[in-house]
mmCIF file with all atom_site columns, C-alpha atoms in Angstrom:
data_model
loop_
_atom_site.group_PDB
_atom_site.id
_atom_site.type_symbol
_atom_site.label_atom_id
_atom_site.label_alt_id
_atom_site.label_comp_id
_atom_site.label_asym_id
_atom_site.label_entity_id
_atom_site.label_seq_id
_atom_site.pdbx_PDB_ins_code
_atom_site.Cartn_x
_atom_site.Cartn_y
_atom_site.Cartn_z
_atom_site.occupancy
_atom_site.B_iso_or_equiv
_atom_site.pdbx_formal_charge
_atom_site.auth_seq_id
_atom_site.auth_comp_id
_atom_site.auth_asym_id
_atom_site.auth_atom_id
_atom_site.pdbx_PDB_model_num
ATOM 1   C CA . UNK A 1 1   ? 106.451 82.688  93.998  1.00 88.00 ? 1   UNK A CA 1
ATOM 2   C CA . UNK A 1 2   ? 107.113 86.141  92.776  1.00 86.00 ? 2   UNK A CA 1
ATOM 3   C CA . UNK A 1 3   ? 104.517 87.476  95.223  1.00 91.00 ? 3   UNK A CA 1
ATOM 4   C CA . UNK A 1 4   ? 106.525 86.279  98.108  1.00 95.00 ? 4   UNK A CA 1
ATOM 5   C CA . UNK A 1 5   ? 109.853 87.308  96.847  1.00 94.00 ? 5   UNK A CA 1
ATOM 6   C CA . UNK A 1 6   ? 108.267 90.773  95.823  1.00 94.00 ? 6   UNK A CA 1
ATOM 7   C CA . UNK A 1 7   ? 107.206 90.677  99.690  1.00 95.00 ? 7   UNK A CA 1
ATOM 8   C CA . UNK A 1 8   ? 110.579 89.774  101.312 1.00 96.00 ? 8   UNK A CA 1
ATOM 9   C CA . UNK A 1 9   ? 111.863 92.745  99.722  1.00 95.00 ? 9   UNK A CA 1
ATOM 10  C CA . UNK A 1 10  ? 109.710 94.990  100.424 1.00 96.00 ? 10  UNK A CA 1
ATOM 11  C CA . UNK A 1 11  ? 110.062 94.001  104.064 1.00 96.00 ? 11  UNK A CA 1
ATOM 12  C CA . UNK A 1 12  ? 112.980 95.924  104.235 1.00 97.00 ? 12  UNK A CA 1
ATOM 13  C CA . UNK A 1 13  ? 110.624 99.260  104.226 1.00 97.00 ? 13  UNK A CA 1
ATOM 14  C CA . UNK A 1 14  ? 110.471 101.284 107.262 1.00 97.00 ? 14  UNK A CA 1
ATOM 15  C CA . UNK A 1 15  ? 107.644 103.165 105.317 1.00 97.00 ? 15  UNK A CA 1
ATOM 16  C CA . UNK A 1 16  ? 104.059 100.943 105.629 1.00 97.00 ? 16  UNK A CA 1
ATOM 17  C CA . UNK A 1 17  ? 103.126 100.295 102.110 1.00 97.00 ? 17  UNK A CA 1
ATOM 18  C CA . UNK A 1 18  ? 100.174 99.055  100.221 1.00 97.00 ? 18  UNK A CA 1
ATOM 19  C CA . UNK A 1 19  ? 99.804  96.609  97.236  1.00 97.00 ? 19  UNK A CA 1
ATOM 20  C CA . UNK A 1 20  ? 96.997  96.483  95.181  1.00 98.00 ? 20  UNK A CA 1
ATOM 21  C CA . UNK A 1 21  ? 96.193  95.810  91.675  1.00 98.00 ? 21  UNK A CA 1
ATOM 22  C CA . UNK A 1 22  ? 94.289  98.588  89.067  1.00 98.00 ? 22  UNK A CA 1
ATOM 23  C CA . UNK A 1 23  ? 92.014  97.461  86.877  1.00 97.00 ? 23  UNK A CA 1
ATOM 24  C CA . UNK A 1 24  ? 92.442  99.734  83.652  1.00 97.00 ? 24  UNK A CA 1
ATOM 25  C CA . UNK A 1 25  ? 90.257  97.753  81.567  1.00 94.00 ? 25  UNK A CA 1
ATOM 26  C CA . UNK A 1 26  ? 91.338  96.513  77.640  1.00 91.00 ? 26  UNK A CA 1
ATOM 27  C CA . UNK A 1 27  ? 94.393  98.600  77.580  1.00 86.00 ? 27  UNK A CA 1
ATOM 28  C CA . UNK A 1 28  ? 96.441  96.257  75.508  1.00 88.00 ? 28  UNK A CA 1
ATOM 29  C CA . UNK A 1 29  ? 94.491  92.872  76.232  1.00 88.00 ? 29  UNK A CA 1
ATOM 30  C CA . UNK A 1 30  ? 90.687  92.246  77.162  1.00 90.00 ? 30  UNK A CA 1
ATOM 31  C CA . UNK A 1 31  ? 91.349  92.873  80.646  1.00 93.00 ? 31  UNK A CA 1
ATOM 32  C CA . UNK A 1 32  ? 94.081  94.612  82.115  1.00 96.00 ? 32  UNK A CA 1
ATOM 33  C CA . UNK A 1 33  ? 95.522  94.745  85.450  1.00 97.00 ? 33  UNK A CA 1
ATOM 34  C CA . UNK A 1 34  ? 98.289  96.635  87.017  1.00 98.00 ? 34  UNK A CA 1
ATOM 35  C CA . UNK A 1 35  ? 100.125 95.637  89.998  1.00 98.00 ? 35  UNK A CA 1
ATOM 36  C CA . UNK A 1 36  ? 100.484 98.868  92.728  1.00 98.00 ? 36  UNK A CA 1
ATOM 37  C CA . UNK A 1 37  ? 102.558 100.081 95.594  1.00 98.00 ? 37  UNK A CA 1
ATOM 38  C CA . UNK A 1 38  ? 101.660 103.275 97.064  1.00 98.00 ? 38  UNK A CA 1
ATOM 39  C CA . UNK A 1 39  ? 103.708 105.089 100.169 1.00 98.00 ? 39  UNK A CA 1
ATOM 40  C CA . UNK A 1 40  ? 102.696 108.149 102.321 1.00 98.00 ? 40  UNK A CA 1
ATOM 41  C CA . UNK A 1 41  ? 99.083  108.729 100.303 1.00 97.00 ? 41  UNK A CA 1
ATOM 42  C CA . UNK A 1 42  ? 97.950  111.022 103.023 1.00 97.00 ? 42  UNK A CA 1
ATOM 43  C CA . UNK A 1 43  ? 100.102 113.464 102.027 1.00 97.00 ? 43  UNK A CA 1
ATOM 44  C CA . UNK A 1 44  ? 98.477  116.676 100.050 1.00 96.00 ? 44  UNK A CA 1
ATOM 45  C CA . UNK A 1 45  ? 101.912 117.428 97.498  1.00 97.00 ? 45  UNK A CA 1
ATOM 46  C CA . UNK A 1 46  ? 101.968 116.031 94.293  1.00 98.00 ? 46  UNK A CA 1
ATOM 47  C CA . UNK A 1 47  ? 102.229 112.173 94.025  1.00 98.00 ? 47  UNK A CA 1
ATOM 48  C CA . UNK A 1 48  ? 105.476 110.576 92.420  1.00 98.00 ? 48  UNK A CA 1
ATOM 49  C CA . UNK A 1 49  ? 105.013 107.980 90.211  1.00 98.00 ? 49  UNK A CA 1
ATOM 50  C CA . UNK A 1 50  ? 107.992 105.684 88.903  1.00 98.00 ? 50  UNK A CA 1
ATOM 51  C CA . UNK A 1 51  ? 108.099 103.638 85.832  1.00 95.00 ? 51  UNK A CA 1
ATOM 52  C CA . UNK A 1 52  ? 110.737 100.979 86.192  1.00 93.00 ? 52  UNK A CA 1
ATOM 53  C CA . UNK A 1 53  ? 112.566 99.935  83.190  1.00 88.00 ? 53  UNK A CA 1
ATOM 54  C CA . UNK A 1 54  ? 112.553 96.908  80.767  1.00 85.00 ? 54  UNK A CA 1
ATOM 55  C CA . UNK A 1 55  ? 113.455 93.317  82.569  1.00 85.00 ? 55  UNK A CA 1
ATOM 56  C CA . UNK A 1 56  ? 112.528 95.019  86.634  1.00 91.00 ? 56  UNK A CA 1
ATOM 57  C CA . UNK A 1 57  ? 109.450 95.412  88.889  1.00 92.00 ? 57  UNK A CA 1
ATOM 58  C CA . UNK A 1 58  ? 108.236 97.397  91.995  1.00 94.00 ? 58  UNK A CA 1
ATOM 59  C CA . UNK A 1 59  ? 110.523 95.750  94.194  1.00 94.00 ? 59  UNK A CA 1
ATOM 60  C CA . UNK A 1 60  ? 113.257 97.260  92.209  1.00 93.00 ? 60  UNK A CA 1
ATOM 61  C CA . UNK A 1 61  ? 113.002 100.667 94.081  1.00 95.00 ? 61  UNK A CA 1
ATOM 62  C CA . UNK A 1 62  ? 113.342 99.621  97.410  1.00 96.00 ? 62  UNK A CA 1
ATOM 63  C CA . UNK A 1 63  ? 116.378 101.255 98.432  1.00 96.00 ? 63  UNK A CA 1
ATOM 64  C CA . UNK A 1 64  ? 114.823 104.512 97.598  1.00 96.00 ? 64  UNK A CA 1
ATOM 65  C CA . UNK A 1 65  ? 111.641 104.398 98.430  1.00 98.00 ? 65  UNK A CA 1
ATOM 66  C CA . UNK A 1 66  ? 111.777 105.054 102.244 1.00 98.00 ? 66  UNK A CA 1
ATOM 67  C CA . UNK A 1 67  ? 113.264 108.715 101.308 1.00 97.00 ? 67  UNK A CA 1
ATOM 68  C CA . UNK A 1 68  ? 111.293 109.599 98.046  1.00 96.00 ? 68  UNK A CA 1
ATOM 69  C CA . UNK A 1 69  ? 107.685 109.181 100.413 1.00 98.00 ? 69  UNK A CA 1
ATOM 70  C CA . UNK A 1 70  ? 109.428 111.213 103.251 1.00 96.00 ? 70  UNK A CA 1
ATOM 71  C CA . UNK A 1 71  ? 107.644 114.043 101.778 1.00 95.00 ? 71  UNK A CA 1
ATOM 72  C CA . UNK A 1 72  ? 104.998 113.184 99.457  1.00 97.00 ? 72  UNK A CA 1
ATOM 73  C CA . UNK A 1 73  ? 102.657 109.934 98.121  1.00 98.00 ? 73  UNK A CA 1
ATOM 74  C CA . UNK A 1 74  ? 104.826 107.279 95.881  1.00 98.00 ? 74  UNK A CA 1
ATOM 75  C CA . UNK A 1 75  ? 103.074 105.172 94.012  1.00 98.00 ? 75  UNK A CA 1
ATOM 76  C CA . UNK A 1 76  ? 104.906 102.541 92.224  1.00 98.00 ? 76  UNK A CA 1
ATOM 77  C CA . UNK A 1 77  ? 103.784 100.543 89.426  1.00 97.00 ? 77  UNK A CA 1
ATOM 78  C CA . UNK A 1 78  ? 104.735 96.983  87.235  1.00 96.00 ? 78  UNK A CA 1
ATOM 79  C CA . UNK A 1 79  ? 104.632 98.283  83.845  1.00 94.00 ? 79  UNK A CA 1
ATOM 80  C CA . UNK A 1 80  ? 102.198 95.638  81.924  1.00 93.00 ? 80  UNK A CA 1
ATOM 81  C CA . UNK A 1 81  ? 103.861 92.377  80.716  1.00 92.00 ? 81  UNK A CA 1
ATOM 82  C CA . UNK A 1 82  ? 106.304 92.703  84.092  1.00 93.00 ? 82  UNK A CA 1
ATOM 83  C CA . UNK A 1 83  ? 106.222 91.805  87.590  1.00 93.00 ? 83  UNK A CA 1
ATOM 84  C CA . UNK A 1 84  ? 102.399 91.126  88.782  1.00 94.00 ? 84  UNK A CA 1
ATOM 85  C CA . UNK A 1 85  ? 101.004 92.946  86.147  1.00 96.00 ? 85  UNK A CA 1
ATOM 86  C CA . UNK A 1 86  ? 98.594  91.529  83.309  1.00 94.00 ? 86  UNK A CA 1
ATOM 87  C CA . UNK A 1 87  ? 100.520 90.070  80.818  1.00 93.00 ? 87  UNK A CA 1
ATOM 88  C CA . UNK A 1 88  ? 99.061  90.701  77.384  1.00 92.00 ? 88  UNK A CA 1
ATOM 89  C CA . UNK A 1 89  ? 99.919  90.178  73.956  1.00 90.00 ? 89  UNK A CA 1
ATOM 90  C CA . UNK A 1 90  ? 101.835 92.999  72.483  1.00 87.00 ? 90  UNK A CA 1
ATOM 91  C CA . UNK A 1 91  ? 102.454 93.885  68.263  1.00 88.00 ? 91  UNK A CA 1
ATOM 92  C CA . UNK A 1 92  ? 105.424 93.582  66.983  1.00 93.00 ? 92  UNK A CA 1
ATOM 93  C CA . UNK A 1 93  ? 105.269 96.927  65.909  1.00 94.00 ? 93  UNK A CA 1
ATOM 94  C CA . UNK A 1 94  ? 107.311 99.044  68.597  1.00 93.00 ? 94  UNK A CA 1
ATOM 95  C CA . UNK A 1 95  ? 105.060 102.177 67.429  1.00 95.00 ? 95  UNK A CA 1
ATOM 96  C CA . UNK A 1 96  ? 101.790 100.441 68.430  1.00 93.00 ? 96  UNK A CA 1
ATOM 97  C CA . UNK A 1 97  ? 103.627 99.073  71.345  1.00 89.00 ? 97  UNK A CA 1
ATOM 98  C CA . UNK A 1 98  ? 104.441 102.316 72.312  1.00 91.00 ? 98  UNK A CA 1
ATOM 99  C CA . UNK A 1 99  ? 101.284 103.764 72.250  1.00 93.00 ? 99  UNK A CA 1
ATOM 100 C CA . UNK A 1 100 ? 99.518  100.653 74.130  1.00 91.00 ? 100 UNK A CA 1
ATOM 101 C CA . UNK A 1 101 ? 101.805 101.248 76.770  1.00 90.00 ? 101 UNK A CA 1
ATOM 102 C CA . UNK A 1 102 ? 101.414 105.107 77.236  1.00 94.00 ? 102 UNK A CA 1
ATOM 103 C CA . UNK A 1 103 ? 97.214  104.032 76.939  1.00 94.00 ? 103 UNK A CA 1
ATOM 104 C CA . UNK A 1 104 ? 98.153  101.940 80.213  1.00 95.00 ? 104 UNK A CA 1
ATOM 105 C CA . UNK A 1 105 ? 99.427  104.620 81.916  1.00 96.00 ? 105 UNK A CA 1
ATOM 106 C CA . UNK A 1 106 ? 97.446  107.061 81.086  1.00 97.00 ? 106 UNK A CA 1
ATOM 107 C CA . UNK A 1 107 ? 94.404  104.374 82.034  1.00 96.00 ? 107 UNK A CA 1
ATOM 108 C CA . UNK A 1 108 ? 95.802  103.852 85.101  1.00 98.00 ? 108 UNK A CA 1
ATOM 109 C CA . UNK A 1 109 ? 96.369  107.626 86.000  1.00 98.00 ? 109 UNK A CA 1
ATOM 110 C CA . UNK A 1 110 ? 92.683  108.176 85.566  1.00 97.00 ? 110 UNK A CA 1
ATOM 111 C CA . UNK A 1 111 ? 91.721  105.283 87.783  1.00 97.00 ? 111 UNK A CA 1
ATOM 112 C CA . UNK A 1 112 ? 94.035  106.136 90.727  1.00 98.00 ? 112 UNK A CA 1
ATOM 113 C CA . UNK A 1 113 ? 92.612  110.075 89.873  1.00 97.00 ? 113 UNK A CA 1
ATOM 114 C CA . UNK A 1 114 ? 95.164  111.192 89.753  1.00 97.00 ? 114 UNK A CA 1
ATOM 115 C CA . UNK A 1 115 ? 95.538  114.841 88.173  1.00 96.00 ? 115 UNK A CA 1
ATOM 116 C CA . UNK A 1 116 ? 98.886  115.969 88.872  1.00 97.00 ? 116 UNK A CA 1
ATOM 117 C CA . UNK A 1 117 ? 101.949 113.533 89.015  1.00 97.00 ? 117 UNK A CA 1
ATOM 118 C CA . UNK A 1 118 ? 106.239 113.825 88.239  1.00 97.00 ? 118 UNK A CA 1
ATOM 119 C CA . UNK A 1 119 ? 106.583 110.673 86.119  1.00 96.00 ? 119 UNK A CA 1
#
């Protein structure tokens, strides 16, 4: 279900889009996955990559994203525990948690190889 709803929102893109998933391996649990958009990749500036918020998802930028990958790659992402992403266990220590999640990001940055982003 939230894979269609995701997809009637995203509809309302003018930009083509692509959804994938990312496999960053045992981020947080044993197998980590997490869900993708990316806009305007053939573009040579630096990539922008946004991190939505507690309680959203990917779809959540959609009234932006036409005019943010005007001029250079998006790539949007579902934090881990939200939207399609994996949904692990997490401590109940918000320092560990924390860390776990900047692990995910930065596990994700190297699989997209990325080297230079604005986060």
């Amino acid at each position: 279900m939230l894979r269609a709803v995701e997809k009637k929102i995203l509809s309302f893109l003018k930009t083509p889009y692509r959804g994938f998933f990312v496999d960053i391996g045992p981020a947080i649990g044993e197998a980590d996955k997490i869900w993708t958009i990316s806009l305007n990749t053939e573009s040579k500036e630096v990539p922008l990559v946004l991190l939505h918020g507690l309680g959203a998802g990917v779809a959540m930028w959609v009234m932006n994203l036409d005019s943010i990958a005007k001029d250079r790659p998006v790539y949007a992402m579902d934090v881990l525990g939200f939207g399609r992403s994996s949904r692990p266990g997490f401590s109940n220590d918000a320092l560990i948690c924390d860390k776990k999640f900047v692990k995910s990001v930065e596990e994700w940055r190297r699989e997209m190889n990325i080297n230079r982003m604005v986060l």
